[in-house]
Coordinates of N, CA, C and O in Angstrom, one line a residue:
I9 N 130.7 53.7 91.5 CA 129.5 52.9 91.4 C 128.4 53.8 91.1 O 128.2 54.8 91.9
E10 N 127.6 53.5 90.1 CA 126.5 54.3 89.8 C 125.2 53.8 90.5 O 124.9 52.6 90.5
S11 N 124.4 54.7 91.1 CA 123.3 54.3 91.8 C 122.0 54.1 91.0 O 121.1 53.3 91.3
G12 N 122.0 54.7 89.8 CA 120.8 54.6 89.0 C 119.6 55.5 89.4 O 118.6 55.5 88.8
D13 N 119.8 56.1 90.5 CA 118.7 56.9 91.1 C 118.2 58.1 90.2 O 117.1 58.5 90.3
Y14 N 119.1 58.5 89.3 CA 118.7 59.6 88.3 C 117.6 59.1 87.5 O 116.8 59.9 86.9
L15 N 117.4 57.8 87.3 CA 116.3 57.3 86.5 C 114.9 57.6 87.0 O 113.9 57.6 86.3
Y16 N 114.8 57.9 88.3 CA 113.5 58.3 88.9 C 113.0 59.6 88.3 O 111.9 59.9 88.2
D17 N 114.0 60.5 87.8 CA 113.6 61.7 87.2 C 112.9 61.6 85.9 O 112.3 62.6 85.4
Q18 N 112.9 60.4 85.3 CA 112.2 60.2 84.0 C 110.7 60.4 84.2 O 110.0 60.6 83.2
C19 N 110.2 60.2 85.4 CA 108.8 60.3 85.6 C 108.5 61.2 86.8 O 108.2 60.8 87.9
P20 N 108.6 62.5 86.6 CA 108.4 63.4 87.7 C 107.0 63.4 88.3 O 106.8 63.9 89.4
A21 N 106.0 62.9 87.6 CA 104.6 62.8 88.2 C 104.5 61.8 89.3 O 103.6 61.8 90.1
I22 N 105.5 60.8 89.4 CA 105.4 59.8 90.4 C 106.2 60.2 91.6 O 107.4 60.6 91.5
R23 N 105.6 60.1 92.8 CA 106.3 60.4 94.0 C 106.3 59.1 94.9 O 105.3 58.3 94.9
D24 N 107.4 58.9 95.6 CA 107.6 57.7 96.4 C 106.4 57.6 97.4 O 106.2 58.5 98.2
G25 N 105.8 56.5 97.4 CA 104.7 56.2 98.4 C 103.3 56.8 98.1 O 102.4 56.5 98.8
Q26 N 103.2 57.6 97.0 CA 102.0 58.2 96.7 C 101.0 57.2 95.9 O 101.5 56.4 95.1
W27 N 99.7 57.3 96.2 CA 98.8 56.5 95.5 C 98.3 57.3 94.2 O 98.1 58.5 94.3
V28 N 98.3 56.6 93.1 CA 97.9 57.2 91.8 C 97.0 56.3 91.0 O 96.8 55.1 91.4
R29 N 96.4 56.8 90.0 CA 95.7 56.0 89.0 C 96.6 56.1 87.7 O 97.3 57.0 87.4
L30 N 96.6 55.0 87.0 CA 97.3 54.9 85.7 C 96.2 54.9 84.6 O 95.5 53.9 84.4
E31 N 96.1 56.0 83.9 CA 95.1 56.1 82.8 C 95.6 55.8 81.5 O 96.7 56.3 81.1
S32 N 94.9 55.1 80.7 CA 95.3 54.8 79.3 C 94.6 55.8 78.4 O 93.3 55.7 78.2
E33 N 95.3 56.6 77.7 CA 94.7 57.5 76.7 C 94.1 56.7 75.6 O 93.1 57.1 75.0
Y34 N 94.8 55.7 75.1 CA 94.3 54.9 74.0 C 92.9 54.3 74.3 O 92.0 54.4 73.5
W35 N 92.8 53.7 75.5 CA 91.5 53.1 75.9 C 90.5 54.1 76.2 O 89.3 53.9 76.0
A36 N 90.9 55.2 76.7 CA 89.9 56.3 77.0 C 89.3 56.8 75.7 O 88.1 57.0 75.6
R37 N 90.1 56.9 74.6 CA 89.6 57.4 73.3 C 88.7 56.3 72.7 O 87.7 56.5 72.1
K38 N 89.2 55.0 72.8 CA 88.5 53.9 72.3 C 87.1 53.7 72.9 O 86.1 53.4 72.3
K39 N 87.1 53.8 74.2 CA 85.8 53.6 75.0 C 85.0 54.9 75.3 O 84.0 54.8 75.9
G40 N 85.6 56.0 74.9 CA 84.9 57.3 75.1 C 84.8 57.7 76.5 O 83.7 58.1 77.0
G41 N 85.8 57.6 77.3 CA 85.8 58.1 78.7 C 87.2 57.8 79.3 O 88.1 57.4 78.6
S42 N 87.2 57.9 80.6 CA 88.5 57.6 81.3 C 88.6 56.1 81.5 O 87.7 55.4 81.9
A43 N 89.8 55.6 81.2 CA 90.0 54.1 81.4 C 91.4 53.9 82.2 O 92.3 54.6 81.9
M44 N 91.4 53.0 83.1 CA 92.5 52.8 84.0 C 93.0 51.4 84.1 O 92.2 50.5 84.0
L45 N 94.3 51.2 84.3 CA 94.8 49.9 84.6 C 94.4 49.5 86.0 O 94.4 50.3 86.9
S46 N 93.9 48.2 86.1 CA 93.5 47.7 87.4 C 94.4 46.6 87.8 O 95.1 46.0 87.0
G47 N 94.3 46.3 89.1 CA 95.1 45.2 89.7 C 94.7 43.8 89.1 O 95.5 42.9 89.2
S48 N 93.6 43.7 88.5 CA 93.1 42.5 87.9 C 93.8 42.3 86.5 O 93.6 41.2 85.9
G49 N 94.5 43.3 86.1 CA 95.1 43.2 84.7 C 94.2 43.6 83.6 O 94.6 43.5 82.5
L50 N 93.1 44.2 83.9 CA 92.1 44.6 82.9 C 92.1 46.1 82.9 O 92.3 46.8 83.9
I51 N 91.8 46.7 81.7 CA 91.5 48.1 81.6 C 90.1 48.3 82.0 O 89.2 47.8 81.3
L52 N 89.8 49.2 83.0 CA 88.4 49.4 83.4 C 88.0 50.8 83.2 O 88.8 51.7 83.3
P53 N 86.8 51.0 82.8 CA 86.3 52.4 82.8 C 86.3 52.9 84.2 O 86.1 52.2 85.2
R54 N 86.5 54.2 84.4 CA 86.6 54.8 85.7 C 85.4 54.4 86.6 O 85.6 54.0 87.7
E55 N 84.2 54.5 86.1 CA 83.0 54.2 86.9 C 83.0 52.7 87.4 O 82.5 52.4 88.5
A56 N 83.6 51.8 86.7 CA 83.6 50.4 87.1 C 84.7 50.1 88.2 O 84.5 49.2 89.0
A57 N 85.7 50.9 88.3 CA 86.8 50.7 89.2 C 86.7 51.4 90.5 O 87.2 50.9 91.5
L58 N 86.0 52.5 90.5 CA 85.9 53.3 91.7 C 85.3 52.6 92.9 O 84.3 51.9 92.8
G59 N 85.9 52.7 94.1 CA 85.3 52.2 95.3 C 86.0 50.9 95.8 O 85.8 50.5 96.9
F60 N 86.6 50.2 95.0 CA 87.2 48.9 95.4 C 88.7 48.9 95.5 O 89.3 48.0 96.0
G61 N 89.4 49.9 94.9 CA 90.8 50.1 95.0 C 91.6 49.4 93.9 O 92.8 49.5 93.8
Y62 N 90.9 48.8 93.0 CA 91.5 48.1 91.8 C 92.3 49.1 91.0 O 93.3 48.7 90.4
E63 N 91.9 50.3 90.9 CA 92.5 51.3 90.1 C 93.6 52.1 90.8 O 94.2 53.0 90.2
L64 N 93.9 51.8 92.1 CA 94.8 52.6 92.9 C 96.2 51.9 93.0 O 96.3 50.7 93.4
W65 N 97.2 52.6 92.5 CA 98.6 52.1 92.5 C 99.5 52.9 93.4 O 99.4 54.1 93.4
Q66 N 100.4 52.2 94.0 CA 101.4 52.9 94.8 C 102.8 52.6 94.3 O 103.1 51.4 94.2
F67 N 103.6 53.6 94.0 CA 105.0 53.4 93.6 C 105.9 53.6 94.7 O 105.9 54.6 95.4
K68 N 106.8 52.6 95.0 CA 107.7 52.6 96.1 C 109.1 52.5 95.6 O 109.4 51.5 94.9
K69 N 110.0 53.4 95.8 CA 111.4 53.3 95.4 C 112.1 52.2 96.1 O 112.0 52.0 97.3
I70 N 112.8 51.4 95.3 CA 113.5 50.3 95.8 C 115.0 50.3 95.4 O 115.8 49.4 95.6
G71 N 115.4 51.4 94.8 CA 116.8 51.6 94.5 C 117.2 51.4 93.0 O 116.4 50.7 92.3
M72 N 118.3 52.0 92.6 CA 118.7 51.8 91.2 C 117.7 52.3 90.1 O 117.7 51.8 89.0
G73 N 116.8 53.2 90.5 CA 115.8 53.7 89.6 C 114.6 52.7 89.4 O 113.8 53.0 88.6
Y74 N 114.5 51.7 90.2 CA 113.4 50.8 90.2 C 112.3 51.1 91.2 O 112.6 51.6 92.2
W75 N 111.1 50.8 90.8 CA 109.9 51.0 91.6 C 109.3 49.6 91.9 O 109.3 48.7 91.1
L76 N 108.8 49.4 93.1 CA 107.9 48.3 93.4 C 106.5 48.9 93.3 O 106.2 50.0 93.8
I77 N 105.6 48.3 92.5 CA 104.3 48.9 92.2 C 103.2 48.0 92.9 O 103.1 46.8 92.6
R78 N 102.5 48.6 93.8 CA 101.5 47.9 94.6 C 100.1 48.3 94.2 O 99.9 49.5 93.7
N79 N 99.1 47.5 94.4 CA 97.7 47.8 94.1 C 96.9 47.7 95.4 O 97.1 46.8 96.2
K80 N 96.1 48.7 95.6 CA 95.3 48.8 96.9 C 94.4 47.6 97.1 O 94.2 47.2 98.3
A81 N 93.8 47.0 96.1 CA 92.9 45.9 96.3 C 93.6 44.6 96.5 O 92.9 43.6 96.8
F82 N 94.9 44.5 96.3 CA 95.6 43.2 96.4 C 96.7 43.2 97.5 O 97.9 43.1 97.2
N83 N 96.3 43.3 98.7 CA 97.1 43.2 99.9 C 98.5 43.9 99.6 O 99.5 43.3 99.4
P84 N 98.5 45.3 99.5 CA 99.7 46.0 99.1 C 100.9 45.8 100.0 O 102.0 46.1 99.5
Q85 N 100.8 45.3 101.2 CA 102.0 45.0 102.0 C 102.7 43.7 101.6 O 103.8 43.5 102.0
E86 N 102.0 42.9 100.9 CA 102.6 41.6 100.5 C 102.7 41.3 99.0 O 103.4 40.4 98.6
K87 N 101.9 42.0 98.2 CA 101.9 41.7 96.8 C 102.3 42.9 95.9 O 102.1 44.1 96.4
A88 N 102.8 42.7 94.8 CA 103.2 43.7 93.9 C 103.0 43.3 92.4 O 102.9 42.1 92.1
L89 N 103.0 44.3 91.5 CA 102.8 44.1 90.1 C 104.0 43.2 89.6 O 105.1 43.5 89.9
D90 N 103.7 42.2 88.8 CA 104.7 41.3 88.3 C 104.3 40.9 86.9 O 103.2 41.2 86.4
V91 N 105.1 40.0 86.3 CA 104.8 39.5 85.0 C 104.8 38.0 85.0 O 105.7 37.4 85.6
M92 N 103.9 37.4 84.4 CA 103.9 35.9 84.3 C 104.9 35.5 83.4 O 105.0 36.0 82.3
N93 N 105.7 34.5 83.7 CA 106.8 34.0 82.9 C 106.1 33.0 81.9 O 105.9 31.8 82.2
S94 N 105.7 33.5 80.8 CA 105.0 32.7 79.8 C 105.7 32.8 78.4 O 105.2 33.5 77.5
S95 N 106.8 32.2 78.4 CA 107.7 32.2 77.2 C 106.9 31.9 75.9 O 106.1 31.0 75.9
G96 N 107.2 32.7 74.9 CA 106.5 32.5 73.6 C 105.2 33.2 73.5 O 104.6 33.2 72.5
Q97 N 104.7 33.9 74.5 CA 103.5 34.6 74.5 C 103.7 36.0 74.9 O 104.8 36.4 75.4
N98 N 102.7 36.9 74.8 CA 102.8 38.2 75.4 C 102.6 38.0 76.9 O 101.6 37.4 77.3
Y99 N 103.5 38.4 77.6 CA 103.6 38.2 79.1 C 102.5 38.9 79.8 O 102.5 40.1 79.9
P100 N 101.5 38.2 80.4 CA 100.4 38.9 81.1 C 100.9 39.4 82.5 O 101.8 38.9 83.1
L101 N 100.2 40.5 82.9 CA 100.6 41.0 84.2 C 99.8 40.3 85.3 O 98.7 39.7 85.1
T102 N 100.4 40.3 86.5 CA 99.7 39.6 87.6 C 100.2 40.3 88.9 O 101.1 41.1 88.9
M103 N 99.5 40.0 90.0 CA 99.9 40.5 91.3 C 100.5 39.3 92.0 O 99.9 38.2 92.1
S104 N 101.8 39.4 92.5 CA 102.4 38.2 93.2 C 103.0 38.6 94.5 O 103.3 39.8 94.7
N105 N 103.3 37.7 95.3 CA 104.0 38.0 96.6 C 105.3 38.5 96.4 O 106.1 38.1 95.5
T106 N 105.7 39.5 97.2 CA 107.0 40.1 97.1 C 108.1 39.2 97.8 O 109.3 39.4 97.5
N107 N 107.7 38.4 98.7 CA 108.7 37.5 99.4 C 109.8 38.3 100.0 O 111.0 38.0 99.9
G108 N 109.5 39.4 100.7 CA 110.5 40.3 101.4 C 110.7 41.6 100.7 O 110.1 41.9 99.7
S109 N 111.7 42.3 101.3 CA 112.0 43.6 100.8 C 113.5 43.7 100.7 O 114.2 43.4 101.7
P110 N 114.2 43.9 99.6 CA 113.6 44.1 98.3 C 112.9 42.8 97.8 O 113.3 41.8 98.2
P111 N 112.1 43.0 96.8 CA 111.4 41.8 96.2 C 112.5 40.9 95.6 O 113.5 41.3 95.2
K112 N 112.1 39.6 95.5 CA 113.0 38.6 95.0 C 112.9 38.3 93.5 O 113.7 37.6 92.9
F113 N 111.8 38.8 92.9 CA 111.6 38.5 91.5 C 111.8 39.7 90.6 O 111.3 40.8 90.8
S114 N 112.6 39.5 89.5 CA 113.0 40.6 88.6 C 111.7 41.2 87.9 O 111.8 42.3 87.5
G115 N 110.7 40.4 87.8 CA 109.4 41.0 87.2 C 108.8 42.0 88.1 O 107.9 42.8 87.6
Q116 N 109.1 42.1 89.3 CA 108.6 43.1 90.3 C 109.4 44.4 90.3 O 109.0 45.3 91.0
Y117 N 110.5 44.5 89.6 CA 111.3 45.7 89.6 C 110.9 46.5 88.3 O 111.2 46.0 87.2
W118 N 110.3 47.6 88.5 CA 109.8 48.4 87.4 C 110.5 49.7 87.2 O 110.9 50.4 88.2
R119 N 110.6 50.2 86.0 CA 111.1 51.5 85.7 C 110.1 52.2 84.8 O 109.4 51.5 84.1
C120 N 110.1 53.5 84.8 CA 109.3 54.2 83.8 C 110.2 55.0 82.9 O 111.3 55.3 83.2
A121 N 109.7 55.3 81.8 CA 110.4 56.0 80.8 C 109.6 57.1 80.2 O 108.3 57.0 80.0
A122 N 110.2 58.3 80.0 CA 109.5 59.4 79.4 C 109.1 59.0 78.0 O 109.8 58.2 77.4
T123 N 108.1 59.6 77.5 CA 107.7 59.4 76.1 C 107.7 60.7 75.3 O 108.0 61.7 75.8
D124 N 107.3 60.6 74.0 CA 107.3 61.7 73.2 C 106.0 62.5 73.4 O 105.8 63.6 72.8
R125 N 105.1 62.1 74.3 CA 103.9 62.7 74.6 C 103.9 63.3 76.0 O 104.1 62.5 77.0
A126 N 103.8 64.6 76.1 CA 103.9 65.2 77.5 C 102.9 64.6 78.5 O 101.8 64.4 78.1
G127 N 103.4 64.3 79.6 CA 102.6 63.8 80.7 C 102.3 62.3 80.7 O 101.6 61.8 81.5
E128 N 102.9 61.6 79.7 CA 102.6 60.2 79.6 C 103.9 59.4 79.6 O 105.0 59.9 79.2
I129 N 103.9 58.2 80.2 CA 105.1 57.4 80.4 C 104.9 56.0 79.9 O 103.7 55.6 79.5
R130 N 105.9 55.2 79.8 CA 105.9 53.8 79.5 C 106.4 53.1 80.7 O 107.3 53.6 81.4
L131 N 106.0 51.9 81.0 CA 106.5 51.1 82.1 C 107.1 49.8 81.6 O 106.5 49.1 80.8
Y132 N 108.3 49.5 82.1 CA 109.0 48.3 81.7 C 109.6 47.7 83.0 O 109.7 48.4 84.0
N133 N 110.0 46.4 83.0 CA 110.6 45.8 84.2 C 112.0 45.2 83.9 O 112.4 45.0 82.7
R134 N 112.6 44.8 85.0 CA 113.9 44.2 84.9 C 113.9 42.8 84.2 O 114.8 42.5 83.5
F135 N 112.9 42.0 84.4 CA 112.8 40.7 83.8 C 112.8 40.7 82.3 O 113.5 40.0 81.7
L136 N 112.0 41.6 81.7 CA 111.9 41.7 80.2 C 112.7 42.8 79.6 O 112.8 43.0 78.4
S137 N 113.3 43.7 80.4 CA 114.1 44.9 80.0 C 113.2 45.9 79.3 O 112.0 45.7 79.2
E138 N 113.8 47.0 78.8 CA 113.0 48.0 78.2 C 112.6 47.6 76.8 O 112.0 48.4 76.1
E139 N 112.9 46.4 76.4 CA 112.5 45.9 75.1 C 111.0 45.6 75.0 O 110.4 45.5 74.0
R140 N 110.4 45.4 76.3 CA 108.9 45.2 76.4 C 108.3 46.2 77.4 O 108.9 46.4 78.4
S141 N 107.1 46.7 77.1 CA 106.4 47.6 77.9 C 105.0 47.2 78.2 O 104.5 46.4 77.5
V142 N 104.5 47.7 79.3 CA 103.0 47.4 79.6 C 102.2 47.9 78.4 O 102.3 49.1 78.0
D143 N 101.4 47.0 77.9 CA 100.6 47.3 76.8 C 99.2 46.6 77.0 O 99.0 46.1 78.1
T144 N 98.3 46.6 76.0 CA 97.1 45.8 76.2 C 96.8 45.1 74.9 O 97.2 45.6 73.8
Y145 N 96.1 44.0 75.0 CA 95.6 43.3 73.8 C 94.6 44.2 73.2 O 93.7 44.8 73.8
P146 N 94.6 44.3 71.9 CA 93.6 45.1 71.2 C 92.2 44.5 71.4 O 92.0 43.3 71.4
N147 N 91.2 45.3 71.5 CA 89.8 45.0 71.6 C 89.3 44.3 72.9 O 88.2 44.3 73.2
I148 N 90.3 43.8 73.8 CA 89.8 43.2 75.0 C 90.3 43.9 76.3 O 89.8 43.6 77.4
G149 N 91.3 44.7 76.2 CA 91.7 45.5 77.3 C 92.4 44.7 78.4 O 92.4 45.0 79.6
K150 N 93.1 43.6 78.0 CA 93.9 42.8 79.0 C 95.3 43.3 78.9 O 95.9 43.4 77.9
A151 N 95.9 43.6 80.1 CA 97.2 44.2 80.2 C 98.3 43.1 80.0 O 98.2 42.0 80.6
I152 N 99.3 43.4 79.2 CA 100.3 42.4 78.8 C 101.6 43.2 78.7 O 101.6 44.4 78.8
M153 N 102.7 42.5 78.5 CA 104.0 43.1 78.1 C 104.3 42.8 76.7 O 104.3 41.6 76.3
S154 N 104.4 43.8 75.8 CA 104.7 43.5 74.4 C 105.8 44.4 74.0 O 106.3 45.2 74.7
E155 N 106.3 44.1 72.8 CA 107.5 44.8 72.3 C 107.3 46.3 72.4 O 106.3 46.8 71.9
S156 N 108.3 47.0 72.9 CA 108.2 48.4 73.1 C 108.2 49.1 71.8 O 108.9 48.7 70.8
G157 N 107.5 50.2 71.7 CA 107.4 51.0 70.5 C 106.6 52.2 70.7 O 106.2 52.5 71.8
Y158 N 106.3 52.9 69.6 CA 105.5 54.1 69.7 C 104.0 53.7 69.5 O 103.4 54.1 68.5
F159 N 103.5 53.0 70.5 CA 102.1 52.5 70.4 C 101.3 53.2 71.5 O 101.7 53.2 72.6
A160 N 100.2 53.7 71.1 CA 99.3 54.5 72.0 C 99.0 53.7 73.2 O 98.8 54.2 74.3
A161 N 98.8 52.4 73.1 CA 98.3 51.5 74.2 C 99.5 51.3 75.3 O 99.2 50.8 76.3
Q162 N 100.7 51.8 74.9 CA 101.8 51.7 75.9 C 102.0 53.0 76.6 O 103.0 53.1 77.4
Y163 N 101.2 54.0 76.4 CA 101.3 55.3 77.0 C 100.4 55.4 78.2 O 99.2 55.2 78.0
W164 N 100.9 55.8 79.3 CA 100.1 55.8 80.5 C 100.2 57.2 81.2 O 101.3 57.8 81.2
R165 N 99.1 57.8 81.6 CA 99.1 59.0 82.3 C 99.0 58.8 83.8 O 98.1 58.0 84.2
V166 N 99.9 59.3 84.6 CA 99.9 59.2 86.1 C 99.0 60.3 86.6 O 99.2 61.4 86.4
V167 N 97.9 59.9 87.3 CA 97.0 60.8 87.9 C 97.1 60.7 89.5 O 96.6 59.7 90.0
P168 N 97.8 61.6 90.1 CA 97.9 61.6 91.6 C 96.6 61.8 92.2 O 95.7 62.4 91.7
L169 N 96.4 61.2 93.4 CA 95.2 61.3 94.2 C 95.3 62.5 95.1 O 96.3 62.9 95.6

């Protein structure tokens, strides 16, 4: 039986239980500064996010190479990053109850994948598989899950605190 734990090696910048920021290089270039994924599902400039915890994420190993991703501003003991089941649309991100440990919803099981750009990763989940990755709508900075590819808005830099 394969454990899948080798998949954690895809993202050496992520440590179990550590708080990090997820910075979007695409939005940083577009907005001319540092831009981060927030728990509200929006891409925020660094100065707008600081102080409330919206930009702080914790990755917790839950086995088989999957992570539970929590946000500091959204009751991290009870809620985790998830995907709205919105068939036919680009699936928006949300924070939802974990309903125990391990979580009960496949949208809360996340993996990261190395990219062709050093220091940047893609994030995908069990619900949508690696065919869709965390991305953003162009021009509005709303986080969604869209078809995986070599798109700059799907590349995230992990910044440890």
